């Protein structure tokens, strides 16, 4: 590594690279002679152009950011060799996935880099199959966040597999990528800062039922829980882990408890989450959270799904109306067995909103007359799964299918069923 740093200091205008997260150095050589160096590391936390190009929502980006690697440095060490830069870039991309997996245990899907437009045109990247995605906002990393530096860079990306964009957005990521998923990369949130602050402010209005252990504000703990739910987490220990992964700035935004003499706020522990979730008023929390979700999303998406989940150890049972494409909750409610469970809670969630033009899909647990009627009265159509819990309906549909071959309706003829 000492030679790598010496070569970069001599050949690259930025000098050697500061290591951020996982890293990898590729050395291109011919006949034992070093001709180029490439230094790879953690991707940028947030890039508007990259997120648009991939099709990422905030939650998906937060969990799959490690599947993108950033080329921090590229230096050609010899002069006068035609097409050397583009040739090295092409070969490095072909071997990067396997080499990264061998070193770190998972295989990335996309490579990214920045080119200083005041110095370079990026011709070698174009020749090597990289794609430009426009200029960045001109910010640089500074500890836990980014600060303006008034020097926008050209963002380039290179898929490491042919279907990289589809796999980065797929509902499930498996195989060599699954080990690279991170439910909560350090400092990376599914919400922008203004949204994070507004969520925390909204949750301050939920009454705190605790008589003891109130050192950690209830709004702080509930915000962490909501962030976890937005990121697909369900277990209390996931919330605890997320709480410890927030950086100093984010802890200040959420009013973490700060012990005397400590610079960084203390994250709430497992007992804090258990105590609050066991005693919180579910109706009050649902009202506040739904009001915030509606204010943030504006118009509801066209395709929604009813989905019931249990938060670890049955501390809370949540039914959500979610965007089918992104999985982001549009509305949430808490359910209980005494009040009819998931079916009743889902029906009430639908009945309380205007869903004109939407299509609501749900599993067999919601396949009943009352839920179907609630969907129609809310202005939407429905697609309900039919199983053995509705034997009469199932038998009628099976008889209909046996008499007529299945067909795919045109968009103009599709209706609720």
XYZ file of C-alpha atoms in Angstrom:
417
model
C 0.000 0.000 0.000
C 2.913 2.351 0.526
C 3.796 2.156 -3.159
C 0.165 2.713 -4.128
C 0.045 5.878 -2.034
C 3.363 7.107 -3.479
C 2.168 6.564 -7.039
C -1.131 8.344 -6.389
C 0.595 11.278 -4.748
C 2.834 11.590 -7.800
C 0.288 10.918 -10.554
C -3.182 11.941 -9.321
C -4.142 15.589 -8.862
C -6.036 14.742 -5.643
C -3.267 12.621 -4.142
C -3.951 9.398 -2.264
C -7.507 8.461 -1.289
C -8.956 8.515 2.224
C -10.516 5.125 3.006
C -14.294 5.215 3.606
C -15.971 1.884 4.405
C -15.058 -1.226 2.412
C -12.316 -0.724 -0.135
C -10.337 -2.389 -2.909
C -7.245 -1.492 -4.926
C -6.817 -2.782 -8.486
C -3.386 -2.705 -10.086
C -3.102 -2.967 -13.875
C 0.242 -4.235 -15.073
C 1.878 -5.525 -18.233
C 4.967 -7.721 -18.176
C 5.325 -7.033 -14.459
C 5.193 -3.262 -14.866
C 2.485 -1.196 -13.153
C 0.589 0.850 -15.746
C -2.505 2.024 -13.817
C -4.113 2.122 -10.375
C -7.776 2.110 -9.378
C -8.989 2.663 -5.825
C -12.569 1.663 -4.960
C -14.574 2.401 -1.825
C -17.962 3.258 -0.379
C -20.501 4.960 -2.631
C -21.856 8.457 -2.103
C -24.624 8.518 0.497
C -27.137 10.366 -1.645
C -27.093 11.413 -5.333
C -30.219 12.723 -7.047
C -29.047 11.709 -10.518
C -28.120 8.192 -9.449
C -31.368 7.655 -7.539
C -33.439 8.796 -10.549
C -31.464 6.602 -12.946
C -31.786 3.493 -10.772
C -35.370 4.211 -9.687
C -34.606 4.112 -5.970
C -36.904 5.418 -3.285
C -35.319 6.533 -0.011
C -35.984 3.259 1.815
C -34.489 1.070 -0.924
C -31.440 3.293 -1.201
C -30.831 3.045 2.531
C -30.816 -0.750 2.495
C -28.914 -1.328 -0.786
C -26.326 1.433 -0.838
C -23.472 -1.021 -0.340
C -24.322 -2.657 -3.678
C -22.898 0.469 -5.347
C -19.140 1.070 -5.184
C -17.345 4.322 -5.908
C -14.132 4.666 -7.870
C -12.253 7.097 -5.624
C -9.079 7.233 -7.706
C -7.949 6.280 -11.207
C -4.371 7.019 -12.227
C -2.524 6.039 -15.400
C 1.145 5.587 -14.539
C 2.711 5.528 -18.024
C 2.499 7.903 -20.957
C 2.172 7.408 -24.689
C 0.060 4.205 -24.782
C -3.038 4.624 -26.957
C -6.413 3.682 -25.411
C -4.719 2.489 -22.221
C -7.137 4.322 -19.897
C -10.307 2.995 -21.525
C -8.863 -0.514 -21.772
C -7.974 -0.567 -18.073
C -11.409 0.818 -17.105
C -13.159 -1.866 -19.128
C -11.106 -4.730 -17.665
C -11.397 -3.412 -14.118
C -15.213 -3.355 -14.314
C -15.291 -6.954 -15.541
C -13.249 -8.211 -12.607
C -14.520 -5.860 -9.906
C -17.578 -7.865 -8.794
C -15.718 -11.126 -8.165
C -12.747 -9.391 -6.549
C -15.006 -7.376 -4.236
C -16.937 -10.502 -3.254
C -13.732 -12.377 -2.476
C -12.590 -9.561 -0.189
C -15.843 -8.439 1.438
C -18.266 -11.355 1.051
C -20.823 -9.827 -1.322
C -20.945 -8.728 -4.954
C -21.873 -5.139 -5.931
C -24.066 -4.368 -8.931
C -23.074 -0.849 -9.940
C -19.939 1.291 -10.096
C -19.918 5.089 -9.910
C -17.321 7.840 -10.109
C -16.983 11.605 -10.410
C -15.056 13.495 -13.097
C -13.912 17.073 -12.610
C -15.331 18.801 -15.707
C -12.842 21.646 -15.398
C -9.987 19.186 -15.949
C -11.321 16.222 -17.925
C -13.940 15.398 -20.550
C -14.491 11.804 -19.427
C -13.711 10.401 -22.868
C -12.054 7.255 -21.541
C -15.094 6.479 -19.367
C -17.433 6.807 -22.338
C -15.230 4.513 -24.398
C -15.252 1.926 -21.573
C -19.056 1.758 -21.417
C -19.712 4.190 -18.566
C -22.782 6.434 -18.720
C -22.880 10.113 -17.680
C -25.774 11.122 -15.407
C -25.234 14.882 -15.238
C -23.567 17.215 -12.781
C -23.679 16.842 -9.022
C -24.723 19.678 -6.707
C -21.096 20.383 -5.897
C -20.844 19.072 -2.333
C -18.012 17.267 -0.570
C -18.047 14.823 2.322
C -17.222 16.359 5.698
C -17.360 13.916 8.627
C -21.046 12.952 8.989
C -22.510 15.059 6.190
C -21.802 17.019 3.006
C -20.883 20.691 2.629
C -20.882 22.874 -0.538
C -17.559 23.284 -2.331
C -18.789 25.105 -5.483
C -17.159 22.486 -7.762
C -19.804 20.296 -9.400
C -18.557 17.005 -10.854
C -19.823 14.875 -13.709
C -21.384 11.675 -12.345
C -20.659 8.499 -14.311
C -22.026 5.000 -13.666
C -21.184 1.550 -15.005
C -23.438 -1.509 -14.409
C -21.381 -4.501 -13.293
C -24.083 -6.897 -14.554
C -26.495 -6.500 -17.450
C -29.651 -6.168 -15.336
C -28.126 -4.080 -12.532
C -30.907 -1.475 -12.461
C -33.672 -4.086 -12.269
C -31.924 -6.030 -9.510
C -31.209 -2.891 -7.485
C -34.968 -2.167 -7.461
C -36.284 -5.731 -7.262
C -38.536 -6.605 -4.300
C -36.023 -9.238 -3.154
C -32.247 -9.305 -3.537
C -30.618 -12.698 -3.182
C -27.517 -14.614 -4.050
C -24.187 -12.825 -3.906
C -25.865 -9.478 -3.170
C -27.914 -10.474 -0.119
C -24.915 -10.402 2.211
C -24.311 -6.792 1.203
C -27.729 -5.538 2.274
C -27.693 -3.183 5.202
C -30.962 -2.297 6.899
C -29.446 0.927 8.208
C -26.100 2.044 6.786
C -24.442 4.423 9.247
C -25.739 7.949 8.744
C -28.064 6.993 5.887
C -31.769 7.692 6.400
C -34.883 6.859 4.378
C -35.988 10.499 4.847
C -34.505 13.851 3.974
C -33.603 16.124 6.874
C -36.742 18.333 6.648
C -38.926 15.200 6.623
C -37.023 13.734 9.559
C -37.508 16.924 11.568
C -41.198 17.191 10.710
C -41.804 13.535 11.674
C -40.105 14.067 15.022
C -42.097 17.241 15.611
C -45.375 15.469 14.777
C -44.648 12.579 17.145
C -44.082 14.993 20.023
C -47.871 15.312 20.216
C -48.323 11.605 21.047
C -48.841 11.342 24.833
C -45.994 9.677 26.739
C -47.579 6.952 28.945
C -44.429 6.098 30.912
C -44.167 6.784 34.620
C -40.474 5.892 34.783
C -37.399 5.789 32.564
C -38.340 9.010 30.753
C -34.735 10.080 30.193
C -35.146 9.313 26.499
C -37.981 11.373 24.994
C -40.883 9.352 23.618
C -40.767 11.369 20.378
C -37.138 10.299 19.903
C -37.938 6.616 20.405
C -41.093 6.703 18.257
C -39.250 8.473 15.433
C -36.635 5.719 15.405
C -39.402 3.088 15.318
C -41.107 4.840 12.391
C -37.816 5.130 10.519
C -37.281 1.427 11.028
C -40.760 0.593 9.750
C -40.165 2.741 6.656
C -37.001 0.706 6.064
C -38.855 -2.620 6.361
C -37.697 -3.484 9.883
C -39.972 -5.328 12.313
C -37.885 -6.471 15.299
C -37.154 -4.370 18.366
C -33.456 -5.192 18.090
C -33.481 -3.716 14.579
C -34.766 -0.456 16.075
C -32.076 -0.582 18.764
C -29.394 -1.153 16.147
C -30.722 1.707 14.031
C -30.656 4.007 17.062
C -26.964 3.309 17.600
C -26.117 3.872 13.926
C -27.345 7.445 13.678
C -24.536 9.943 13.433
C -23.939 12.937 15.687
C -25.909 15.396 13.588
C -28.933 13.087 13.303
C -28.884 12.440 17.046
C -29.051 16.166 17.639
C -32.018 16.499 15.268
C -33.885 13.795 17.209
C -33.026 15.246 20.636
C -31.026 12.272 21.919
C -30.347 12.333 25.647
C -26.901 13.849 26.262
C -24.981 12.877 29.349
C -22.877 15.574 31.043
C -19.459 15.811 29.460
C -20.410 13.723 26.423
C -20.327 15.196 22.914
C -22.628 12.618 21.322
C -26.144 11.817 22.523
C -26.800 8.398 24.053
C -28.918 5.975 22.001
C -31.967 4.436 23.746
C -31.574 0.764 24.601
C -33.785 -2.296 24.302
C -35.658 -1.740 27.573
C -36.658 1.774 26.499
C -38.252 0.512 23.280
C -40.057 -2.366 25.042
C -41.471 -0.139 27.776
C -42.770 2.524 25.390
C -44.203 0.183 22.746
C -46.044 -1.850 25.369
C -47.798 1.187 26.849
C -48.266 3.663 23.968
C -51.819 4.603 22.936
C -52.130 2.938 19.495
C -54.980 5.187 18.345
C -53.076 8.373 19.168
C -49.938 7.115 17.430
C -51.886 6.006 14.336
C -53.642 9.378 14.026
C -50.401 11.345 14.216
C -48.482 9.027 11.890
C -51.221 8.921 9.264
C -51.553 12.678 9.314
C -47.841 13.021 8.718
C -47.806 10.387 5.940
C -50.647 12.082 4.078
C -49.006 15.491 4.387
C -45.740 14.130 2.966
C -47.045 12.093 0.077
C -49.570 14.484 -1.359
C -51.371 12.413 -3.987
C -51.894 8.727 -3.259
C -50.348 6.229 -5.715
C -52.565 4.311 -8.095
C -51.725 0.825 -6.803
C -51.888 0.037 -3.094
C -51.689 -3.107 -0.979
C -53.006 -3.972 2.478
C -50.256 -5.566 4.546
C -50.289 -6.673 8.202
C -47.091 -7.045 10.221
C -46.207 -7.867 13.813
C -43.521 -5.823 15.537
C -41.207 -8.106 17.535
C -42.655 -10.187 20.366
C -46.136 -8.922 19.466
C -45.385 -5.540 21.038
C -47.430 -3.975 18.278
C -49.430 -5.301 15.327
C -49.482 -2.929 12.393
C -51.594 -2.916 9.254
C -50.332 -0.715 6.426
C -51.635 0.616 3.144
C -48.480 0.600 1.037
C -47.350 1.701 -2.414
C -46.885 -1.561 -4.324
C -43.969 -0.236 -6.388
C -41.801 1.177 -3.598
C -43.232 -0.533 -0.516
C -43.501 2.851 1.205
C -46.410 3.149 3.665
C -49.191 5.561 2.680
C -51.162 5.001 5.885
C -50.753 2.833 8.965
C -52.926 1.623 11.817
C -52.476 -0.573 14.863
C -54.588 -3.684 15.254
C -55.626 -5.899 18.133
C -57.267 -9.319 18.353
C -60.018 -7.880 20.551
C -61.113 -5.419 17.870
C -61.120 -7.894 14.980
C -57.401 -8.038 14.187
C -55.853 -7.270 10.829
C -59.062 -7.625 8.805
C -60.982 -5.029 10.779
C -58.015 -2.658 11.020
C -57.400 -2.865 7.273
C -61.062 -2.262 6.481
C -61.105 0.806 8.711
C -57.866 2.087 7.162
C -59.473 1.943 3.709
C -62.790 3.421 4.833
C -61.100 6.490 6.344
C -59.522 7.655 3.062
C -60.478 8.793 -0.416
C -58.980 6.312 -2.862
C -60.541 7.426 -6.124
C -59.040 5.508 -9.039
C -56.763 3.304 -6.917
C -56.558 -0.491 -7.070
C -56.318 -2.184 -3.671
C -54.849 -5.681 -3.486
C -54.839 -7.871 -0.386
C -54.257 -11.455 0.680
C -56.910 -14.032 1.539
C -57.339 -12.716 5.073
C -59.143 -9.662 3.636
C -61.348 -11.568 1.179
C -64.764 -10.768 2.636
C -67.838 -8.780 1.662
C -67.274 -5.990 4.197
C -63.732 -5.218 3.028
C -64.738 -5.314 -0.638
C -67.599 -2.921 0.069
C -65.301 -0.540 1.990
C -62.893 -0.441 -0.966
C -65.653 0.304 -3.477
C -67.197 2.974 -1.254
C -63.778 4.638 -0.995
C -63.759 4.970 -4.791
C -61.298 2.180 -5.564
C -61.277 -1.245 -7.197
C -60.004 -4.386 -5.478
C -58.039 -7.558 -6.214
C -58.530 -10.061 -3.373
C -56.843 -13.434 -3.089
C -59.274 -16.334 -2.720
C -58.339 -19.426 -0.668
C -60.034 -22.043 1.468
C -61.216 -19.502 4.040
C -64.000 -18.501 1.628
C -65.141 -21.911 0.320
C -68.378 -20.714 -1.345
C -66.649 -17.943 -3.294
C -63.768 -20.241 -4.176
C -66.128 -22.927 -5.477
C -68.054 -20.408 -7.580
C -64.857 -18.987 -9.091
C -63.470 -22.447 -9.779
C -66.676 -23.369 -11.575
C -66.427 -20.201 -13.648
C -62.792 -20.913 -14.561
C -63.636 -24.490 -15.526
C -66.322 -23.291 -17.955
C -64.316 -20.461 -19.519
C -60.608 -20.251 -20.324
C -58.714 -17.579 -18.385
C -58.100 -14.299 -20.162
C -56.267 -11.036 -19.552
C -58.676 -8.058 -19.576
C -57.758 -4.902 -21.405
C -57.087 -1.817 -19.230
C -60.481 -0.377 -20.168
C -62.376 -3.476 -19.055
C -60.530 -4.188 -15.791
C -62.776 -3.876 -12.749
C -62.780 -4.847 -9.103
C -63.376 -8.508 -8.435
